[in-house]
PDB file of C-alpha atoms in Angstrom:
ATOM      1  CA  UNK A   1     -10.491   5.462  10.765  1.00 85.00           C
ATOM      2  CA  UNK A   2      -8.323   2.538   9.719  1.00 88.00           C
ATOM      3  CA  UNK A   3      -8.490  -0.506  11.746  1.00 93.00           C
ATOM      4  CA  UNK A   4      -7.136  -4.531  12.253  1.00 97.00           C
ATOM      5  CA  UNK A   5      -8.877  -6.479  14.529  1.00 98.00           C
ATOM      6  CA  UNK A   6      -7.542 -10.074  15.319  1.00 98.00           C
ATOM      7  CA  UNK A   7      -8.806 -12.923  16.464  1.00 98.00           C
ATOM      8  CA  UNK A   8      -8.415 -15.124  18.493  1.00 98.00           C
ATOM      9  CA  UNK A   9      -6.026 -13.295  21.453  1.00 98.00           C
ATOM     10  CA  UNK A  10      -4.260 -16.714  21.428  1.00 98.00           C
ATOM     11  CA  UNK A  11      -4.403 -20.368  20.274  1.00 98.00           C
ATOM     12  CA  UNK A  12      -3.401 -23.441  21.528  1.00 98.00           C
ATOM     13  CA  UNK A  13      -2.966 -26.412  19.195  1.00 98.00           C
ATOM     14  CA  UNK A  14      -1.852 -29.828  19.562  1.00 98.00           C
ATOM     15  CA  UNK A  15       1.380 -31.057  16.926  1.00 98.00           C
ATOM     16  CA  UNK A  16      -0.390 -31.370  13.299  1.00 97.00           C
ATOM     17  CA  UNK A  17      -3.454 -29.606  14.410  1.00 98.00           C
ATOM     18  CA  UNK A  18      -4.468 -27.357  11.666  1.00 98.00           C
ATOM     19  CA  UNK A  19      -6.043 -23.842  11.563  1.00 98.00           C
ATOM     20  CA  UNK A  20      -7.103 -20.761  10.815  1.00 98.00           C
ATOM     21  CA  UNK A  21      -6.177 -17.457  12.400  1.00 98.00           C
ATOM     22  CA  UNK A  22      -8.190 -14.091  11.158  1.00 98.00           C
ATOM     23  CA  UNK A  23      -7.460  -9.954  10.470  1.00 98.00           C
ATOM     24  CA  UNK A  24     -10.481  -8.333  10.053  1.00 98.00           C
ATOM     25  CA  UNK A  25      -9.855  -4.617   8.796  1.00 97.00           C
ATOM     26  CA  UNK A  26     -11.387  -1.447   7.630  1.00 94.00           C
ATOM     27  CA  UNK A  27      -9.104   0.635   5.883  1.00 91.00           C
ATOM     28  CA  UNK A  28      -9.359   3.645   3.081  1.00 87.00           C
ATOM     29  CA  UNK A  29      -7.716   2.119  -0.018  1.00 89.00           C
ATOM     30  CA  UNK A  30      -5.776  -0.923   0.768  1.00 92.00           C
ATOM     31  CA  UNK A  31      -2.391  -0.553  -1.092  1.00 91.00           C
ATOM     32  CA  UNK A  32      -1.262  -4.318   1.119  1.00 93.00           C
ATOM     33  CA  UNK A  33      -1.775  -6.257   3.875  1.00 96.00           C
ATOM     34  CA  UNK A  34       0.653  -7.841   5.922  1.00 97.00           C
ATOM     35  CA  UNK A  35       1.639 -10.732   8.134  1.00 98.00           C
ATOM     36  CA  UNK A  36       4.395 -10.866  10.250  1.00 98.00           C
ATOM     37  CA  UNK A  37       5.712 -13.637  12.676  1.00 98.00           C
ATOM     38  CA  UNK A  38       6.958 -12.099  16.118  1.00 98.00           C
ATOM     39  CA  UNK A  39       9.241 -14.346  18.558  1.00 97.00           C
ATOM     40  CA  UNK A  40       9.771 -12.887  22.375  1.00 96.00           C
ATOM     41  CA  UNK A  41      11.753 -10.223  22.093  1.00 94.00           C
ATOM     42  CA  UNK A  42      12.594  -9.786  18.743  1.00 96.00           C
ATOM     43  CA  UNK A  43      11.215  -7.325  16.048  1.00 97.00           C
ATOM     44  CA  UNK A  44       8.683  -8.662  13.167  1.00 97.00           C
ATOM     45  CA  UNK A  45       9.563 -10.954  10.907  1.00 96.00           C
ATOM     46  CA  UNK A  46       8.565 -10.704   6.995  1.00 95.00           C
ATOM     47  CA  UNK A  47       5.959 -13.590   6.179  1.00 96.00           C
ATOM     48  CA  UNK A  48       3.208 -12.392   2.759  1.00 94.00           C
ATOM     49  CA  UNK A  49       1.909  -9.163   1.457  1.00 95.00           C
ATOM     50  CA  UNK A  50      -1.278  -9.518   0.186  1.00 96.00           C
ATOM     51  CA  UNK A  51      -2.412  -6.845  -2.404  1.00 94.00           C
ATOM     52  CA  UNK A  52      -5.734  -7.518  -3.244  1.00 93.00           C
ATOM     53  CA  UNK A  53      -9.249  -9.913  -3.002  1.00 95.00           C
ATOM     54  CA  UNK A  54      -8.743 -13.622  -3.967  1.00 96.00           C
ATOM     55  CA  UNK A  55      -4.775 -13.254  -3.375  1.00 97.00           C
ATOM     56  CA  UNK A  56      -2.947 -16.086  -2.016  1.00 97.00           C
ATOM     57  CA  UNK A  57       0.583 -17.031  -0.804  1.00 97.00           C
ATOM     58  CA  UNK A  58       2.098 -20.101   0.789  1.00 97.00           C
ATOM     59  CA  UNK A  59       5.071 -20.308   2.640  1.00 95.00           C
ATOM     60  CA  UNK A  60       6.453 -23.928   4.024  1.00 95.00           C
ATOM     61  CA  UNK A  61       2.677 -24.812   6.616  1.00 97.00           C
ATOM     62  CA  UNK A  62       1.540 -20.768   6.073  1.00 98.00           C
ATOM     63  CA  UNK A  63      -1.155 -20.379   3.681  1.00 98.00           C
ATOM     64  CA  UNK A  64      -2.450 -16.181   3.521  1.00 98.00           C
ATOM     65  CA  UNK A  65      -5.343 -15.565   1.809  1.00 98.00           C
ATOM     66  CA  UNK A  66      -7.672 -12.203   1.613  1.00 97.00           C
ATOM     67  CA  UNK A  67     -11.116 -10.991   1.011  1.00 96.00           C
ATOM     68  CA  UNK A  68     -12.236  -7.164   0.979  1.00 93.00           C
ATOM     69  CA  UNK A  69     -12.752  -7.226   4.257  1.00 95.00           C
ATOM     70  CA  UNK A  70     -10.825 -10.038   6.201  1.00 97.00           C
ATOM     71  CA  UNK A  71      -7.047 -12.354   5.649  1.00 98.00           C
ATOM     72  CA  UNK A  72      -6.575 -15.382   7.334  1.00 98.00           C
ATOM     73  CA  UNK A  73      -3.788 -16.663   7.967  1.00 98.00           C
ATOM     74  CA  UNK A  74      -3.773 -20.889   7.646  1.00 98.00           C
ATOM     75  CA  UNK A  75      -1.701 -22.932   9.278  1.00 98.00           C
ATOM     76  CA  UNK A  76      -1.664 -26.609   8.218  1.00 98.00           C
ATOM     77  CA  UNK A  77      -0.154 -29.551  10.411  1.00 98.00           C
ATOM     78  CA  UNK A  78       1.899 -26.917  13.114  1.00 98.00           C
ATOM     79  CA  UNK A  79       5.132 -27.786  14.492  1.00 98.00           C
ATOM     80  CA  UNK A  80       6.371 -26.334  17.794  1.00 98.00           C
ATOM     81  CA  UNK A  81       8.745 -24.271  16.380  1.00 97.00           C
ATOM     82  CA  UNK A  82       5.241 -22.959  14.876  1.00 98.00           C
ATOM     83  CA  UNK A  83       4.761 -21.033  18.266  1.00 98.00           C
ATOM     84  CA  UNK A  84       4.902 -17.403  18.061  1.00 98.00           C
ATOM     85  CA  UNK A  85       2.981 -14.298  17.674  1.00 98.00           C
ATOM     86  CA  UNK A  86       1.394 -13.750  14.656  1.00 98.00           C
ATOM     87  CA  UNK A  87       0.650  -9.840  13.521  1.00 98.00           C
ATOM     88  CA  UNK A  88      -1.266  -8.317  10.728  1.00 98.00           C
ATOM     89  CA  UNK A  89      -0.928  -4.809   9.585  1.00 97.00           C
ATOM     90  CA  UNK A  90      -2.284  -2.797   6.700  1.00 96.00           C
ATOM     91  CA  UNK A  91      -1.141  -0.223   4.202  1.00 93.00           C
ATOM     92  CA  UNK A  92      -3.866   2.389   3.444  1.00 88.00           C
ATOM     93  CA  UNK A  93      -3.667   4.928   0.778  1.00 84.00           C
ATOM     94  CA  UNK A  94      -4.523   7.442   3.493  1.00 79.00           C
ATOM     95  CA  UNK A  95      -1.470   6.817   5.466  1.00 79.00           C
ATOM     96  CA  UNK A  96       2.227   6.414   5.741  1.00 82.00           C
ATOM     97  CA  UNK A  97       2.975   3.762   8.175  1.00 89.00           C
ATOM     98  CA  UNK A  98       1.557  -0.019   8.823  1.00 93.00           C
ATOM     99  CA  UNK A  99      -1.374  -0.203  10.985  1.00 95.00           C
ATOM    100  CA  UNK A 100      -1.012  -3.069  13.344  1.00 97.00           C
ATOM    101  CA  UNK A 101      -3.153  -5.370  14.848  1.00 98.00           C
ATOM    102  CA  UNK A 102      -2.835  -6.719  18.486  1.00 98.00           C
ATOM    103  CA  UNK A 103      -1.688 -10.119  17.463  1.00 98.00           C
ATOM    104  CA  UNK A 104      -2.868 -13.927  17.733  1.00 98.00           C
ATOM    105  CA  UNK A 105      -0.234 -15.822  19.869  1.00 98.00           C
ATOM    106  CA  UNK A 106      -0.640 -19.281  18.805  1.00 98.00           C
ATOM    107  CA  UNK A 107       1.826 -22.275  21.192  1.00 98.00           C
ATOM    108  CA  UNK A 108       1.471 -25.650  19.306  1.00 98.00           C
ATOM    109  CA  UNK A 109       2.440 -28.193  21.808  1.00 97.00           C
ATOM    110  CA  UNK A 110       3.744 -31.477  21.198  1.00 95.00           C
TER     111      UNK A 110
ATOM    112  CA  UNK B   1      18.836 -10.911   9.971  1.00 72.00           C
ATOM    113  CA  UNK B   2      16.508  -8.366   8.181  1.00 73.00           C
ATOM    114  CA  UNK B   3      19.731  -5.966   7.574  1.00 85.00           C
ATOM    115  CA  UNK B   4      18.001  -3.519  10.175  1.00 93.00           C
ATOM    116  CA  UNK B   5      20.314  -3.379  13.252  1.00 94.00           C
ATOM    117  CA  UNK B   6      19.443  -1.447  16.252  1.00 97.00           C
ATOM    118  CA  UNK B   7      21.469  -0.064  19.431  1.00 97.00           C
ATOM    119  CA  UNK B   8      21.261  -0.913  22.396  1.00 98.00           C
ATOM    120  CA  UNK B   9      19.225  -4.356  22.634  1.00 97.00           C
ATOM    121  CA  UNK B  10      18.389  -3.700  26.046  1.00 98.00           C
ATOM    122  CA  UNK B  11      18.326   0.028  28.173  1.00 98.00           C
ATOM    123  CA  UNK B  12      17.487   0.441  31.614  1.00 98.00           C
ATOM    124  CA  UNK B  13      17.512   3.743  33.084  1.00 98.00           C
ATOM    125  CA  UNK B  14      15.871   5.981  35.866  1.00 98.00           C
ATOM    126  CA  UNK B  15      12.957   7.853  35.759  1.00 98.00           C
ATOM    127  CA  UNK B  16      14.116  11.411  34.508  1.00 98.00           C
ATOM    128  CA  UNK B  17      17.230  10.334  32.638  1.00 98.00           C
ATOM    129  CA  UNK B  18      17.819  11.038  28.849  1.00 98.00           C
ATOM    130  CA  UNK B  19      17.975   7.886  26.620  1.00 98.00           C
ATOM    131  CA  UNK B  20      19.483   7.441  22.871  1.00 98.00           C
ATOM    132  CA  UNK B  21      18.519   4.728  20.619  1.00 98.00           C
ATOM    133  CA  UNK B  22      20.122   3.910  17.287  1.00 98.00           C
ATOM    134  CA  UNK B  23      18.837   2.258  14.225  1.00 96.00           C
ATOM    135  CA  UNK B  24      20.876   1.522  10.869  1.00 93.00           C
ATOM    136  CA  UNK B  25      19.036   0.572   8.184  1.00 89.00           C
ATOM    137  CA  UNK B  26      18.843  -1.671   4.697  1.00 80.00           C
ATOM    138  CA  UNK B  27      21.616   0.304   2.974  1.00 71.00           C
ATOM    139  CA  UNK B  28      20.551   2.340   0.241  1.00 68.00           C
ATOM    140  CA  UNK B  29      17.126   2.664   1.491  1.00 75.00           C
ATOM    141  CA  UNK B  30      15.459   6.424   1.348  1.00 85.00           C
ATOM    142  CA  UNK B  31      12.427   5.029   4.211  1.00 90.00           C
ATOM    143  CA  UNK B  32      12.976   4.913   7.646  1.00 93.00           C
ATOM    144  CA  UNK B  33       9.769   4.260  10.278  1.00 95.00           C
ATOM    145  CA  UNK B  34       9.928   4.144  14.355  1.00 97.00           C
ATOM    146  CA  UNK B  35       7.730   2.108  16.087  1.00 97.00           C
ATOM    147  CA  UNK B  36       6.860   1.285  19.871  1.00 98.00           C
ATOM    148  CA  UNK B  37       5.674  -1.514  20.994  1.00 98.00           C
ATOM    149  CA  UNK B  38       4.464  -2.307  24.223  1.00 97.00           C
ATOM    150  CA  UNK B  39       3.256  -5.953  26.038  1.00 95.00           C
ATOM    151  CA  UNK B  40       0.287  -7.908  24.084  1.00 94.00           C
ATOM    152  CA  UNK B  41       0.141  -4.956  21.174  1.00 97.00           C
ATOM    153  CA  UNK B  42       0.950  -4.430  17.838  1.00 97.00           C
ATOM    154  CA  UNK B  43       3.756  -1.833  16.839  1.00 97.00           C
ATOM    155  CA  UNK B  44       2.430   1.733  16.423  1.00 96.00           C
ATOM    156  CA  UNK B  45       3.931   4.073  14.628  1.00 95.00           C
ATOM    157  CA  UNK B  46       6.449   7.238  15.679  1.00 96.00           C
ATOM    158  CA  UNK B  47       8.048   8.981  13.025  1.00 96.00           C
ATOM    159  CA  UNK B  48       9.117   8.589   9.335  1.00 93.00           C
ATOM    160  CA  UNK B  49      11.830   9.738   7.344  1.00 94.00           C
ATOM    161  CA  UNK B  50      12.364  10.028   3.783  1.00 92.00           C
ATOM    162  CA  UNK B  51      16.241  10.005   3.661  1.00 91.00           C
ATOM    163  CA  UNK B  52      16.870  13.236   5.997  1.00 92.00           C
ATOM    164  CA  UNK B  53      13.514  15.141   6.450  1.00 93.00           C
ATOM    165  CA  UNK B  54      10.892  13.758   8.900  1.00 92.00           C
ATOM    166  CA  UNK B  55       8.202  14.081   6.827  1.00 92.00           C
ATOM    167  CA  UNK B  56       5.327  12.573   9.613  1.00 90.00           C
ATOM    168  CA  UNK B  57       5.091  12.291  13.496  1.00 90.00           C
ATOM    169  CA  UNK B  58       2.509  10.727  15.316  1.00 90.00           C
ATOM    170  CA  UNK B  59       0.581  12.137  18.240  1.00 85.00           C
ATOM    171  CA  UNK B  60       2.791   9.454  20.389  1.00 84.00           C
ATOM    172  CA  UNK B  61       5.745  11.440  19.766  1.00 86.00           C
ATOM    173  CA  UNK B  62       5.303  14.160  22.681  1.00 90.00           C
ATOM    174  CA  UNK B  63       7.734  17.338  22.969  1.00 93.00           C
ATOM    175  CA  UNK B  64      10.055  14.916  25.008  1.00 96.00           C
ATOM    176  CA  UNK B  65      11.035  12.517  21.744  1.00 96.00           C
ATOM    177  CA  UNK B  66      13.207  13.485  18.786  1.00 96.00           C
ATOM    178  CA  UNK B  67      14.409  11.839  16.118  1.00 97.00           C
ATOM    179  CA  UNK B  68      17.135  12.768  13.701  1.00 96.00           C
ATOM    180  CA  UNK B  69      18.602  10.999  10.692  1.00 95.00           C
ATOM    181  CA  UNK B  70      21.605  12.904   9.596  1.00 90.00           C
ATOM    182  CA  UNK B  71      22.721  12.093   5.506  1.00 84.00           C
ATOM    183  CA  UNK B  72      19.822  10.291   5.536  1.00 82.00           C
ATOM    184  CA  UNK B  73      21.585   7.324   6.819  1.00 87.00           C
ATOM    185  CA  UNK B  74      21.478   5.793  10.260  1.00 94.00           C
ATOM    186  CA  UNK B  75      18.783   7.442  12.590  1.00 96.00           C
ATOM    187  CA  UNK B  76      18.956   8.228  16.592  1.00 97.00           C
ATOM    188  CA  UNK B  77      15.529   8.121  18.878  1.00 98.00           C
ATOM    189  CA  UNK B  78      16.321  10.387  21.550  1.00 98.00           C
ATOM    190  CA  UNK B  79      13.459  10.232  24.840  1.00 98.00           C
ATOM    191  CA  UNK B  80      14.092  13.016  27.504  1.00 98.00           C
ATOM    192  CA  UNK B  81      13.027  13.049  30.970  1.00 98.00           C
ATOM    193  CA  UNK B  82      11.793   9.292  30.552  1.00 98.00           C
ATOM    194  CA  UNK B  83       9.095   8.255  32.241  1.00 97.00           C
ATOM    195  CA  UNK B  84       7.391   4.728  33.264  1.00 97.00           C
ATOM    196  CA  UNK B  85       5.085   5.259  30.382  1.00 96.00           C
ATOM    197  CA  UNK B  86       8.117   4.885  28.081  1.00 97.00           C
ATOM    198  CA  UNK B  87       8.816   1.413  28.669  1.00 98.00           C
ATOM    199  CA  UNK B  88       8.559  -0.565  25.570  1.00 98.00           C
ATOM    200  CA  UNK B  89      10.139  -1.939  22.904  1.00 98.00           C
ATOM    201  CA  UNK B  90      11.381   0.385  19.796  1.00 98.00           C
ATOM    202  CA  UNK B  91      11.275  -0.636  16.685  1.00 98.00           C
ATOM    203  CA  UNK B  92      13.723   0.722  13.436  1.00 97.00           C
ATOM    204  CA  UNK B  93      11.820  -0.493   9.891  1.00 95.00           C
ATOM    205  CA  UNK B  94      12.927   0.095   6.339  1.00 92.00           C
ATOM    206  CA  UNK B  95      11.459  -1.341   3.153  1.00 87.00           C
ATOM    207  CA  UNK B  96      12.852  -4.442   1.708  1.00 77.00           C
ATOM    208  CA  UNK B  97      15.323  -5.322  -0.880  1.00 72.00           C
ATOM    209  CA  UNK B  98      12.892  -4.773  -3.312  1.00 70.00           C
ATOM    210  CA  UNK B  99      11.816  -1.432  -1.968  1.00 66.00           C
ATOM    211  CA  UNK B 100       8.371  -2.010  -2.325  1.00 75.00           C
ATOM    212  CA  UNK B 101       5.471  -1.533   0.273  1.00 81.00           C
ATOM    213  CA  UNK B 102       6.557  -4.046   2.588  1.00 88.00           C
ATOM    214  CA  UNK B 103       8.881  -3.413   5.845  1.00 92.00           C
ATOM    215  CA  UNK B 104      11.707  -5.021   7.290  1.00 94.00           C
ATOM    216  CA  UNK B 105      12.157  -4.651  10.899  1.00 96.00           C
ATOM    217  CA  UNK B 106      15.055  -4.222  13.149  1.00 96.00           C
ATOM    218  CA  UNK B 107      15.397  -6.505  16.569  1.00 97.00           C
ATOM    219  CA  UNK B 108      14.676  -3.566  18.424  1.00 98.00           C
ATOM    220  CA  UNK B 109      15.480  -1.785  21.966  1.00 98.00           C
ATOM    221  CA  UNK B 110      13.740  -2.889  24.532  1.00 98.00           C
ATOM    222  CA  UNK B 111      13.660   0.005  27.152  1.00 98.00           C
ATOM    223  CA  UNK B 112      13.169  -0.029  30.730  1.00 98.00           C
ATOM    224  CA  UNK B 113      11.993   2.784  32.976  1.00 98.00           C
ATOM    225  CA  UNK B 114      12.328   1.985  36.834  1.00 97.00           C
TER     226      UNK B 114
END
């Protein structure tokens, strides 16, 4: 059965305190995975697809990277306006939809 | 603004009433998902259209949801005889701009069952 697992539940971090959040998943053919930023009460926001092992993709203090079995998501100097949560999903070849994980809610505090 | 737009924002309603949620999506865009999302999880997924057949439902979707998208246009979630259980937030997706693998999500409805 596919599967994201995500770690940690949530993150606190200090103003230009870098890190590292992590999907783990198990999935039948991975055709991308995904990483979304989700404000309180609003829908997913777009960040990276990642299609396959050794992949990267930047984005302003968002670094993705992925392995065959694991993304992480790395988050260099964070800003306040960093806080949110973050989701990763997967498209498998076996399915139609994203499988989600839970989410890492990371507040960056300054 | 993804492009996705979804109505209502916010629904409350009483146990045992009917609700109707609407999404319109990315213009031009054959894919249309439903998702639910409820507090401190991920979105799962409902249904998914390729423009107007419903080509998958998940076992989420009991007997008392439908979902239609007529012209394979906009699309209507439709919840009967709500129940507590149903409160969540809904969720309209369709690909990007690109119309690759990736999804572009709506704001959602954020549904209340008291």
């Amino acid at each position: 059965e596919d599967q994201v697992t995500q770690s940690p539940e949530a993150l606190r971090l200090q103003e230009g305190e870098s890190s590292s959040l992590n999907c783990s998943y198990t999935v039948s053919g991975l055709r991308g995975l995904f990483w979304y930023r989700q404000d309180p009460g609003k829908g997913p926001e777009f960040l990276f697809t990642l299609y396959s092992a050794g992949e990267e993709k930047e984005k302003e203090r968002l670094k993705a990277t992925l392995t065959k079995k694991e993304s992480f998501l790395h988050i260099t100097a964070p800003k306040p306006e960093d806080s949110a949560t973050y989701l990763c999903a997967v498209d498998s070849q076996a399915g139609t939809a994203l499988i989600f994980g839970k989410g890492t809610t990371l507040s960056v505090s300054s | 603004d993804t492009g996705v737009s979804q109505d209502p924002r916010h629904k409350i309603t009483k146990r045992g009433q009917n609700v109707t949620f609407r999404c319109d999506p990315i213009s031009e865009h054959n894919r249309l998902y439903w998702y639910r999302q409820t507090l401190g999880q991920g979105p799962e997924f409902l249904t998914y259209f390729q423009n107007e057949a419903q080509l998958e439902k998940s076992r989420l979707l009991s007997d008392r949801f439908s979902a239609e998208r007529p012209k394979g246009s906009f699309s209507t979630l439709e919840i009967q005889r709500t129940e507590q259980g149903d409160s969540a937030m809904y969720l309209c997706a369709s690909p990007g701009p690109s119309q690759g693998v990736e999804q572009y999500f709506g704001p959602g409805t954020r549904l209340t069952v008291t």
